[in-house]
JSON list of C-alpha atoms in Angstrom, two decimals:
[
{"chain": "A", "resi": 1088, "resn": "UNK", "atom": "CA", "xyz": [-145.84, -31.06, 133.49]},
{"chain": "A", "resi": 1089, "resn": "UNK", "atom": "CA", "xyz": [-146.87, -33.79, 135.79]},
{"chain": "A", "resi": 1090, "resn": "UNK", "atom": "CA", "xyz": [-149.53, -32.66, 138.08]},
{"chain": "A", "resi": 1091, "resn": "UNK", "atom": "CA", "xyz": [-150.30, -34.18, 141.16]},
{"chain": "A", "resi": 1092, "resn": "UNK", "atom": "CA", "xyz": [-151.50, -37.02, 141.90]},
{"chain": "A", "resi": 1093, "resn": "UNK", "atom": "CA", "xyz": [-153.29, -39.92, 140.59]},
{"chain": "A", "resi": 1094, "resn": "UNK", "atom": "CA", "xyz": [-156.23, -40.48, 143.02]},
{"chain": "A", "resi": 1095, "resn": "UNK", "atom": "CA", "xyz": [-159.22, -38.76, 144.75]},
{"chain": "A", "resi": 1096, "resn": "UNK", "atom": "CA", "xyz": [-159.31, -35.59, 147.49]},
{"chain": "A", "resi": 1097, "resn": "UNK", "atom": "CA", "xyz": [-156.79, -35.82, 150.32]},
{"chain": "A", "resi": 1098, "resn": "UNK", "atom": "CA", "xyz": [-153.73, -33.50, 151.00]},
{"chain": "A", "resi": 1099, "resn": "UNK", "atom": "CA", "xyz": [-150.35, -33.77, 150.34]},
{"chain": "A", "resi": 1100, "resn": "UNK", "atom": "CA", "xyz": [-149.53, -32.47, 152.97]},
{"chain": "A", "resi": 1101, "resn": "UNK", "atom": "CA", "xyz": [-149.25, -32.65, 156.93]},
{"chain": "A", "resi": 1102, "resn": "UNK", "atom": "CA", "xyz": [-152.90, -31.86, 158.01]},
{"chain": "A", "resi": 1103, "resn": "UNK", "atom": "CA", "xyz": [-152.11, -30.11, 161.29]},
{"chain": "A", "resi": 1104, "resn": "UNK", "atom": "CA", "xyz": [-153.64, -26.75, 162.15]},
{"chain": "A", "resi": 1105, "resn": "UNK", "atom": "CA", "xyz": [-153.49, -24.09, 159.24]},
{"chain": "A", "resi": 1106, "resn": "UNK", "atom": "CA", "xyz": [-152.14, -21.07, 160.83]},
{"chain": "A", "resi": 1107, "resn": "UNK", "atom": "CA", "xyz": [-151.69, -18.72, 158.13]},
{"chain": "A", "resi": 1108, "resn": "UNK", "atom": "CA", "xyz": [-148.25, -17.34, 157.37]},
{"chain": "A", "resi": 1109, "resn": "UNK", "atom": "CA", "xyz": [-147.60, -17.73, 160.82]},
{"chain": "A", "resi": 1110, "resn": "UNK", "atom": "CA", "xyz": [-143.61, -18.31, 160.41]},
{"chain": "A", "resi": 1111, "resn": "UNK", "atom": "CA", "xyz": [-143.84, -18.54, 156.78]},
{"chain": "A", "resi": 1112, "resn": "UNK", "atom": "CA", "xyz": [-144.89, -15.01, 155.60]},
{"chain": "A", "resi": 1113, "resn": "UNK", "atom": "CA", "xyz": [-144.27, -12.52, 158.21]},
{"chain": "A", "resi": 1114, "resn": "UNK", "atom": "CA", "xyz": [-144.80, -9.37, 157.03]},
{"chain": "A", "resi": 1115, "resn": "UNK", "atom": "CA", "xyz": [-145.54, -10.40, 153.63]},
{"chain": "A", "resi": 1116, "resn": "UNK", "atom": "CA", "xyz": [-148.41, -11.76, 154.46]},
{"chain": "A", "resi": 1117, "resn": "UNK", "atom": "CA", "xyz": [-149.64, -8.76, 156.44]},
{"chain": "A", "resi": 1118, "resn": "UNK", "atom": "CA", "xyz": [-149.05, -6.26, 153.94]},
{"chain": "A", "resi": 1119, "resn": "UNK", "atom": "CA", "xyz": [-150.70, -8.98, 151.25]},
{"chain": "A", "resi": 1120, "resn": "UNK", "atom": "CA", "xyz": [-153.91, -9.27, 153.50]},
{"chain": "A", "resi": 1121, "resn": "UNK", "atom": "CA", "xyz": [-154.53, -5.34, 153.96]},
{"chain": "A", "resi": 1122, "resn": "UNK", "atom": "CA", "xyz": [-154.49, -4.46, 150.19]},
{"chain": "A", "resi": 1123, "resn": "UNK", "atom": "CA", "xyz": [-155.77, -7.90, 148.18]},
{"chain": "A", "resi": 1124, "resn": "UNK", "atom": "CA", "xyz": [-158.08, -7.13, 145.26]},
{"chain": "A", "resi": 1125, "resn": "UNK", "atom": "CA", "xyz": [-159.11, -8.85, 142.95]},
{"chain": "A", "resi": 1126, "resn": "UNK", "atom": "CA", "xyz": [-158.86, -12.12, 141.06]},
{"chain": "A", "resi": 1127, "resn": "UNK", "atom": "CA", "xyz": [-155.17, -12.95, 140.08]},
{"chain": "A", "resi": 1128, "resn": "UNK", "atom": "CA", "xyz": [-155.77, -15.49, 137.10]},
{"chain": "A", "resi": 1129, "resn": "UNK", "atom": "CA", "xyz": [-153.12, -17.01, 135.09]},
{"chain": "A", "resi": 1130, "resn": "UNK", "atom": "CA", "xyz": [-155.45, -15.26, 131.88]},
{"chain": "A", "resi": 1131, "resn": "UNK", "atom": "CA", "xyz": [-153.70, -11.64, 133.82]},
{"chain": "A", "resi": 1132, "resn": "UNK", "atom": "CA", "xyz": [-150.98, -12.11, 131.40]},
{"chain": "A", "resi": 1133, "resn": "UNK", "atom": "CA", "xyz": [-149.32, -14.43, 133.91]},
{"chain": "A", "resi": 1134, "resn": "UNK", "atom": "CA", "xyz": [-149.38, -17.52, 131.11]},
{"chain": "A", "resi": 1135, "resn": "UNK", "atom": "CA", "xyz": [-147.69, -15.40, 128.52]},
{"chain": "A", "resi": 1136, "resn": "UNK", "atom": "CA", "xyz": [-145.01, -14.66, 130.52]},
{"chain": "A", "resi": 1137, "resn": "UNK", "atom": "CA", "xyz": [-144.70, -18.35, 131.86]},
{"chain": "A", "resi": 1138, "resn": "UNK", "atom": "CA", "xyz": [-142.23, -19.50, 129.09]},
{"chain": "A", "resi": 1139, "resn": "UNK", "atom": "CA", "xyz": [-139.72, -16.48, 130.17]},
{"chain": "A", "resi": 1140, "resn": "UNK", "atom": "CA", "xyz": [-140.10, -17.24, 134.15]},
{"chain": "A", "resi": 1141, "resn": "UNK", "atom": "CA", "xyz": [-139.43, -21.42, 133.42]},
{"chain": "A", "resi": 1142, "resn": "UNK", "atom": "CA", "xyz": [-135.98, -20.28, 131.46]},
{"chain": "A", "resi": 1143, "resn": "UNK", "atom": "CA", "xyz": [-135.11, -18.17, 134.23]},
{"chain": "A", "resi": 1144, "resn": "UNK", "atom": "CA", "xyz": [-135.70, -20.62, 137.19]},
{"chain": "A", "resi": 1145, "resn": "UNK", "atom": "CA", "xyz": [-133.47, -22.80, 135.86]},
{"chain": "A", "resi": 1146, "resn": "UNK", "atom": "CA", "xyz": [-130.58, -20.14, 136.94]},
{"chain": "A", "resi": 1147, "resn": "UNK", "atom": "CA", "xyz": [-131.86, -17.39, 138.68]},
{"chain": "A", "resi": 1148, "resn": "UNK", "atom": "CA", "xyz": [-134.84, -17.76, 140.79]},
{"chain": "A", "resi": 1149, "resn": "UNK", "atom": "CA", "xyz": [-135.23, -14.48, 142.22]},
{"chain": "A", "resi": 1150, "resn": "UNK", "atom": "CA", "xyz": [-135.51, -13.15, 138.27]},
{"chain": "A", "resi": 1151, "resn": "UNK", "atom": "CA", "xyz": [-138.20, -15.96, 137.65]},
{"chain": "A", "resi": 1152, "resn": "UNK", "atom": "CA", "xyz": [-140.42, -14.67, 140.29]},
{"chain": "A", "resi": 1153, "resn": "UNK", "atom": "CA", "xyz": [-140.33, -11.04, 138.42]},
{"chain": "A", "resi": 1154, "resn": "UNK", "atom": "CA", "xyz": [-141.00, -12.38, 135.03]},
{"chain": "A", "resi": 1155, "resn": "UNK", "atom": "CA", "xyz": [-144.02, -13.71, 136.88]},
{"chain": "A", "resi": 1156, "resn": "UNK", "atom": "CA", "xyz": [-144.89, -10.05, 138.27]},
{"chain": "A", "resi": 1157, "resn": "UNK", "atom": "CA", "xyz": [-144.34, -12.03, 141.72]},
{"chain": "A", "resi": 1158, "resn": "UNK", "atom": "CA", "xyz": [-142.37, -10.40, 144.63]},
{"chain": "A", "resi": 1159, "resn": "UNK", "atom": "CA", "xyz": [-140.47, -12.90, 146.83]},
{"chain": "A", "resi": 1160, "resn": "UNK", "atom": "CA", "xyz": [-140.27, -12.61, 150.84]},
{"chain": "A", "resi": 1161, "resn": "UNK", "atom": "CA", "xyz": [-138.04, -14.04, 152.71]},
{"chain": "A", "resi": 1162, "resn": "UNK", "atom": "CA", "xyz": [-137.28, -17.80, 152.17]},
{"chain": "A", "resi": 1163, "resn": "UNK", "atom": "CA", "xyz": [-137.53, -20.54, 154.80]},
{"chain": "A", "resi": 1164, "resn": "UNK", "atom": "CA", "xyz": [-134.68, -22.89, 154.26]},
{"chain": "A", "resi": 1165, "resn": "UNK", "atom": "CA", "xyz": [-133.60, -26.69, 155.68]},
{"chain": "A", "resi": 1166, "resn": "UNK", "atom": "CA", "xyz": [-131.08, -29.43, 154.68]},
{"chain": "A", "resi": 1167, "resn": "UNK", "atom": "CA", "xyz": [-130.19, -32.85, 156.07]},
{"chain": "A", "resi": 1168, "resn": "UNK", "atom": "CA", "xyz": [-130.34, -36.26, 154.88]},
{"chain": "A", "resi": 1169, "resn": "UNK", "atom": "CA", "xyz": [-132.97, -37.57, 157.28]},
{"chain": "A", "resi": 1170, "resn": "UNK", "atom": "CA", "xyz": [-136.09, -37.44, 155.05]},
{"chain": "A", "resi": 1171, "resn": "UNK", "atom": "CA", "xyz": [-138.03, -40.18, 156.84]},
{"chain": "A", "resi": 1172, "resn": "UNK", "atom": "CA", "xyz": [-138.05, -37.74, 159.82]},
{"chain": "A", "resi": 1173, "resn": "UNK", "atom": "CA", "xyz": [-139.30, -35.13, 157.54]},
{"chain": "A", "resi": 1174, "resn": "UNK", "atom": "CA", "xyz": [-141.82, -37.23, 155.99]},
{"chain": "A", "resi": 1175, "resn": "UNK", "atom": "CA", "xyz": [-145.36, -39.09, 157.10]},
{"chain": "A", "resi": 1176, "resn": "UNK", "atom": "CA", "xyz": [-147.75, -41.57, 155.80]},
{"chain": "A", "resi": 1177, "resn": "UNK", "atom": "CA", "xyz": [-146.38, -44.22, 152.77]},
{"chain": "A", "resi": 1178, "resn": "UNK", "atom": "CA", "xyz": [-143.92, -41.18, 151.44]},
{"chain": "A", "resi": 1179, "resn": "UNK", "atom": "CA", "xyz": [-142.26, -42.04, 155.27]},
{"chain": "A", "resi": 1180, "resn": "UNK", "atom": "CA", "xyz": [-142.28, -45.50, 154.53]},
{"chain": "A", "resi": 1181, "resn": "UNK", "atom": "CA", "xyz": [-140.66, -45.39, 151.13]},
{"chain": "A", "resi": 1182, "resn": "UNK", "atom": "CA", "xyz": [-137.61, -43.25, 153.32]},
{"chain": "A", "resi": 1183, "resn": "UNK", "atom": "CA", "xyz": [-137.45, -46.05, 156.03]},
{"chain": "A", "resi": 1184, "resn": "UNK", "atom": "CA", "xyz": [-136.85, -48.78, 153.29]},
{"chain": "A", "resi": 1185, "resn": "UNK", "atom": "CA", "xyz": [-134.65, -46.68, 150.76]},
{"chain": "A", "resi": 1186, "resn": "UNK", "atom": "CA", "xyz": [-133.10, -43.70, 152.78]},
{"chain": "A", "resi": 1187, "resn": "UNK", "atom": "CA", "xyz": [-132.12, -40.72, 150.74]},
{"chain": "A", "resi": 1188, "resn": "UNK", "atom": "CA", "xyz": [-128.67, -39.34, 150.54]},
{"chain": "A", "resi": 1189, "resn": "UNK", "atom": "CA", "xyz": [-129.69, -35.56, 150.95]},
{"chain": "A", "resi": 1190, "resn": "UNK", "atom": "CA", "xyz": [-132.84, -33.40, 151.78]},
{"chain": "A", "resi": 1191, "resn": "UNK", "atom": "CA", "xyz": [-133.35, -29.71, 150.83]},
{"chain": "A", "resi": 1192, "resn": "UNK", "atom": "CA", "xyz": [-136.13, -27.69, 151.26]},
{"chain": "A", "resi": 1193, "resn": "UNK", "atom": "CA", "xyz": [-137.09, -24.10, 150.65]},
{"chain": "A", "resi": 1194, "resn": "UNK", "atom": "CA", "xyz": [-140.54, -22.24, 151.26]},
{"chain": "A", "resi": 1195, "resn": "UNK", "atom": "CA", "xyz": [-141.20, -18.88, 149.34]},
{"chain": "A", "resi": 1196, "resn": "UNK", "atom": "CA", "xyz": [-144.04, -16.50, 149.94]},
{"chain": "A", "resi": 1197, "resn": "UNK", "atom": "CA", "xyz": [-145.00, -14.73, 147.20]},
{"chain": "A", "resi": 1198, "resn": "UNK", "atom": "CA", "xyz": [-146.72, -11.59, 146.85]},
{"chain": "A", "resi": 1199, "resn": "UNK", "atom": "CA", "xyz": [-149.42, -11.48, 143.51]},
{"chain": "A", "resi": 1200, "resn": "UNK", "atom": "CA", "xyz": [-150.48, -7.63, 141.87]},
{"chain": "A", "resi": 1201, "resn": "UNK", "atom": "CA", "xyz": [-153.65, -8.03, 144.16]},
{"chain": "A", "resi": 1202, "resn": "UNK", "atom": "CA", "xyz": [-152.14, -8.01, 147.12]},
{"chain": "A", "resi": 1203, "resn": "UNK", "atom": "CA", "xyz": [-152.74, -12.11, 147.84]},
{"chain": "A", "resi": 1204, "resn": "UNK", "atom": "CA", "xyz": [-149.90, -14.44, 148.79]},
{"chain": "A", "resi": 1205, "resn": "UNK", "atom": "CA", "xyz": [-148.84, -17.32, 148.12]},
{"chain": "A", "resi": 1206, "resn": "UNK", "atom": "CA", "xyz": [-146.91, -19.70, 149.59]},
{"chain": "A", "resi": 1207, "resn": "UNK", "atom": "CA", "xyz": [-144.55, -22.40, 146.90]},
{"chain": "A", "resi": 1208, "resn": "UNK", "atom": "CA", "xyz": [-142.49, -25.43, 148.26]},
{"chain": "A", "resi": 1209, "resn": "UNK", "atom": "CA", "xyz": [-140.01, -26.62, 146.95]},
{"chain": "A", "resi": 1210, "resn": "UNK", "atom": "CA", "xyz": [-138.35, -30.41, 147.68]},
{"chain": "A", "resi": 1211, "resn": "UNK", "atom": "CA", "xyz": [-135.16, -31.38, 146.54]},
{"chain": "A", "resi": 1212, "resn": "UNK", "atom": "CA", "xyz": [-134.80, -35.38, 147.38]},
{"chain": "A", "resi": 1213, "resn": "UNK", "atom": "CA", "xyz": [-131.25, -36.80, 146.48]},
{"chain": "A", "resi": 1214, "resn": "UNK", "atom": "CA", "xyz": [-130.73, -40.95, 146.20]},
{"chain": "A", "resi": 1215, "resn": "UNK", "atom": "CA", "xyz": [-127.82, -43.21, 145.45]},
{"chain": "A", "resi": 1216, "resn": "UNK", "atom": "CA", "xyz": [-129.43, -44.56, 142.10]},
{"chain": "A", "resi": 1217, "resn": "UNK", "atom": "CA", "xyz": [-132.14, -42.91, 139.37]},
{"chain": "A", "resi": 1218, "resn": "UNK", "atom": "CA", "xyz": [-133.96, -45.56, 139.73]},
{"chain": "A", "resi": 1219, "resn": "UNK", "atom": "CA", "xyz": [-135.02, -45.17, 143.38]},
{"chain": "A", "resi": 1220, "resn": "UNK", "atom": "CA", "xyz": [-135.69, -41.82, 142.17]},
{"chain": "A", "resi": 1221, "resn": "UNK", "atom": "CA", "xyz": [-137.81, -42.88, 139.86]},
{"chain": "A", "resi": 1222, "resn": "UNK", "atom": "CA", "xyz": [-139.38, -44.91, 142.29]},
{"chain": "A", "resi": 1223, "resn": "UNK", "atom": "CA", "xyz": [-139.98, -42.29, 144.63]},
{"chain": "A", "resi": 1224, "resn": "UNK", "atom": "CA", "xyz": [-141.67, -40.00, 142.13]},
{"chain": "A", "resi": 1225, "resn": "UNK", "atom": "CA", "xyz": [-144.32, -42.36, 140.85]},
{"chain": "A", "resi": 1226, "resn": "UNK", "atom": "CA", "xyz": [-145.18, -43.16, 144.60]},
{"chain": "A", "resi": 1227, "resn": "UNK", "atom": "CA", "xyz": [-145.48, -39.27, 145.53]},
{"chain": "A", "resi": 1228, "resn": "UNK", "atom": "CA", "xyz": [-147.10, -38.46, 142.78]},
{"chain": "A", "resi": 1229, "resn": "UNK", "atom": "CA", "xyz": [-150.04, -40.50, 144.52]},
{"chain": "A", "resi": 1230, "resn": "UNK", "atom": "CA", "xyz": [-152.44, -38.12, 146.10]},
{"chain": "A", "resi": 1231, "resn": "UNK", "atom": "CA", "xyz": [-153.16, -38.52, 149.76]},
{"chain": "A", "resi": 1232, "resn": "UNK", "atom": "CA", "xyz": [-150.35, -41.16, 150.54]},
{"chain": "A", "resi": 1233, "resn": "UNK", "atom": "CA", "xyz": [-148.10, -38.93, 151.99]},
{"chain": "A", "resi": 1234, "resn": "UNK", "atom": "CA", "xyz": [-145.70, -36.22, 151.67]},
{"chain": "A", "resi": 1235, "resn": "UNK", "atom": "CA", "xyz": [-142.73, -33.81, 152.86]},
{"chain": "A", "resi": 1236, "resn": "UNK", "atom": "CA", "xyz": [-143.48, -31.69, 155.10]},
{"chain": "A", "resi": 1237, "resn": "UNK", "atom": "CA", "xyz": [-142.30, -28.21, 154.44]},
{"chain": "A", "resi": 1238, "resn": "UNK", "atom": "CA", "xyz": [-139.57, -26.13, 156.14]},
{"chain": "A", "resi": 1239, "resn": "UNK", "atom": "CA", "xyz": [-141.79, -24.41, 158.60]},
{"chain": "A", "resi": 1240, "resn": "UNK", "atom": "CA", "xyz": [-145.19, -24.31, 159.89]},
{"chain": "A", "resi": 1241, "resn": "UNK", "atom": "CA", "xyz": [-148.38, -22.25, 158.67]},
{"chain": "A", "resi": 1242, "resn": "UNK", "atom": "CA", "xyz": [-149.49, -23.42, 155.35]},
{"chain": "A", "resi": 1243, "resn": "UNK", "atom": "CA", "xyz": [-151.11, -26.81, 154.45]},
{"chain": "A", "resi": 1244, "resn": "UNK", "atom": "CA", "xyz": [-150.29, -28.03, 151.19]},
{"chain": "A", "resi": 1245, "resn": "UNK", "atom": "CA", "xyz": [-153.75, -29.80, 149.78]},
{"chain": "A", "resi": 1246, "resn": "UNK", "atom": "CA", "xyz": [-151.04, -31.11, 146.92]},
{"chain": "A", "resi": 1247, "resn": "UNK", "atom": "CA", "xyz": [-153.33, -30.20, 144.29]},
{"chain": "A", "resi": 1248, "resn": "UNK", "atom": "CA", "xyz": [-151.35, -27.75, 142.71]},
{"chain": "A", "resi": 1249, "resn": "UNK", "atom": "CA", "xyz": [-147.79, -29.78, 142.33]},
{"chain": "A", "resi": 1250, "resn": "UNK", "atom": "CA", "xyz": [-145.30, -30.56, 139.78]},
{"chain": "A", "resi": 1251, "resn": "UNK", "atom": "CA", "xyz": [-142.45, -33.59, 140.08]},
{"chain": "A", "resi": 1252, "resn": "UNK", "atom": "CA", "xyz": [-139.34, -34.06, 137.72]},
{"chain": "A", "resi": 1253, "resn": "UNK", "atom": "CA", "xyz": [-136.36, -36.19, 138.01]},
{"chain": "A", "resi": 1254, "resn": "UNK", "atom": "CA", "xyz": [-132.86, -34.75, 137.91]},
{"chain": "A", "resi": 1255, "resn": "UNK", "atom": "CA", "xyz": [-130.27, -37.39, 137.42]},
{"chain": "A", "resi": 1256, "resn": "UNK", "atom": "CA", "xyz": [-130.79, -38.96, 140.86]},
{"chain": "A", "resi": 1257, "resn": "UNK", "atom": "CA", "xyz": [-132.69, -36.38, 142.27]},
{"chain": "A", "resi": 1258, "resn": "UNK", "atom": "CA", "xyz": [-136.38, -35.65, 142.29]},
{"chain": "A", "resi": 1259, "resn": "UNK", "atom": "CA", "xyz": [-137.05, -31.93, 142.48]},
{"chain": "A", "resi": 1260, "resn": "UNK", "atom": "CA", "xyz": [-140.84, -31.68, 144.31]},
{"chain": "A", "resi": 1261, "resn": "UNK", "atom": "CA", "xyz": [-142.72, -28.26, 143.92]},
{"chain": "A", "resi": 1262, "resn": "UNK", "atom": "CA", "xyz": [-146.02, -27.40, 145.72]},
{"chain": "A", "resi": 1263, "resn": "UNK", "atom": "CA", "xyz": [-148.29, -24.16, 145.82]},
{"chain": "A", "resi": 1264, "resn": "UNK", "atom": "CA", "xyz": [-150.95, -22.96, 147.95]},
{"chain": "A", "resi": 1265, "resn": "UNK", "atom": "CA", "xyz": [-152.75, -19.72, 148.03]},
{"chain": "A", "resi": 1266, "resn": "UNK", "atom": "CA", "xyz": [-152.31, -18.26, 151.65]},
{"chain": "A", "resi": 1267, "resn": "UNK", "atom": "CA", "xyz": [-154.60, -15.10, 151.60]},
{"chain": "A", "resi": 1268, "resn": "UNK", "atom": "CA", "xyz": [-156.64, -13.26, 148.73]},
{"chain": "A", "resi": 1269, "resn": "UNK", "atom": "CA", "xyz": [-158.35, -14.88, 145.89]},
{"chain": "A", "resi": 1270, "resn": "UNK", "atom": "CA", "xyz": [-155.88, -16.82, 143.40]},
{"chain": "A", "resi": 1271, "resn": "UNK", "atom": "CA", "xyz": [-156.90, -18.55, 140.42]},
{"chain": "A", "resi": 1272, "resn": "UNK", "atom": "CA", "xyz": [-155.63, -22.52, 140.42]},
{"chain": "A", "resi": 1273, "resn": "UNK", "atom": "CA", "xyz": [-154.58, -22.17, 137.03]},
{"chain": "A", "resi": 1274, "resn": "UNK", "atom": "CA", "xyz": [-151.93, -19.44, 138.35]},
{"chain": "A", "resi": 1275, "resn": "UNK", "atom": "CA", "xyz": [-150.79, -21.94, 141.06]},
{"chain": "A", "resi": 1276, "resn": "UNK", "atom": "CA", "xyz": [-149.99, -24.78, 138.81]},
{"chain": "A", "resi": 1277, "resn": "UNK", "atom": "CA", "xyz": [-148.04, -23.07, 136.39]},
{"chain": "A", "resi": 1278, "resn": "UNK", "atom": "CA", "xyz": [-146.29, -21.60, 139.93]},
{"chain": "A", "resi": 1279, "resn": "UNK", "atom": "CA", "xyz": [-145.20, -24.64, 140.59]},
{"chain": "A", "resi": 1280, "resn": "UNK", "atom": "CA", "xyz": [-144.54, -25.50, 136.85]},
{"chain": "A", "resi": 1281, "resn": "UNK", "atom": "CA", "xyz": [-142.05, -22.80, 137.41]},
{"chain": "A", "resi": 1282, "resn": "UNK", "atom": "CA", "xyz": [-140.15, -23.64, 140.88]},
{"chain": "A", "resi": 1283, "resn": "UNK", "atom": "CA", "xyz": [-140.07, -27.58, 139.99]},
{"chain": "A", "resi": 1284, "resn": "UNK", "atom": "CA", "xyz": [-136.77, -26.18, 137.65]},
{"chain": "A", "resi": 1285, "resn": "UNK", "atom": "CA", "xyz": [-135.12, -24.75, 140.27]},
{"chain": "A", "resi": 1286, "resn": "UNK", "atom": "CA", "xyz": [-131.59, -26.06, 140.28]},
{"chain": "A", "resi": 1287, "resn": "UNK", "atom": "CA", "xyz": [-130.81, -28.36, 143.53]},
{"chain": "A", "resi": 1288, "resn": "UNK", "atom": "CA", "xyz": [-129.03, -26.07, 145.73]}
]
């Protein structure tokens, strides 16, 4: 686990206008908003079934969500390989003076027991060597310097609930945010303990 970042409060993320599950969610988020309980804490059994979810991301995400008692709406999905145009602050910087080789990003909203949602991103950053990759991670995981913005509008990620591996010479990025009801920060970080093994598409 490497939780994000090193640092005091700031975002990750782009601090435009939060406009909740406006393109992100949908319907999920409607249908999470009209019947959210209670408290969804990672103590809800969610921890013990944490091992099973992280050896199921690693091949099949859609069965990861499950073992987390998490339904899945419908995913948000970009590629390219310009990441300084997807980026701001010094994580842009770090793009204009070492350009990737490929950008993917995916944005899941995810529906909880109680009803809440939550919204996990997911940043797949290719470069030519490991060690720009390596690079790159120890800068992100800097809070407040920066970030990748998501796929699509409606969530701001605070970057407080974040994970960050290397892959090769890849650096897989994962970031959850609660969008509606009440979730328990415990549950997001081992969220995004889960999506950062996604395989790179």
């Amino acid at each position: 686990m490497a939780g994000r970042r090193i640092g005091g409060a700031g975002g990750g993320s782009d601090k435009g206008p939060r406009r909740a599950g406006a393109v992100l969610v949908g319907a999920v988020l409607a249908v999470g908003a009209a019947h959210s309980g209670g408290l969804v804490s990672a103590g809800s059994g969610v921890t013990a079934r944490a091992a099973d979810a992280k050896k199921a991301a690693k091949s099949d995400k859609g069965n990861a969500w499950s073992r987390l008692g998490m339904r899945v709406g419908k995913t948000v999905k970009r590629s390219g390989a310009d990441c300084a145009a997807a980026a701001f602050g010094d994580i842009r910087t770090f793009f204009l003076r070492t350009p990737c080789r490929s950008l993917d990003r995916k944005l899941y909203p995810l529906t909880l027991d109680n009803g809440a949602v939550v919204a996990v991103s997911v940043v797949w950053v290719g470069f030519r060597t490991r060690g720009q990759a390596e690079d790159f991670r120890a800068l992100h995981r800097i809070h407040g310097n920066g970030d990748i913005r998501p796929p699509a509008p409606g969530v701001t990620f605070t970057g407080h609930h974040y994970d960050s591996r290397v892959q090769g010479t890849s650096v897989v990025i994962a970031e959850t945010e609660a969008v509606s009801g009440a979730v328990d920060r415990d549950l997001l970080t081992t969220v995004a303990e889960v999506a950062v093994l996604f395989p790179e598409p």
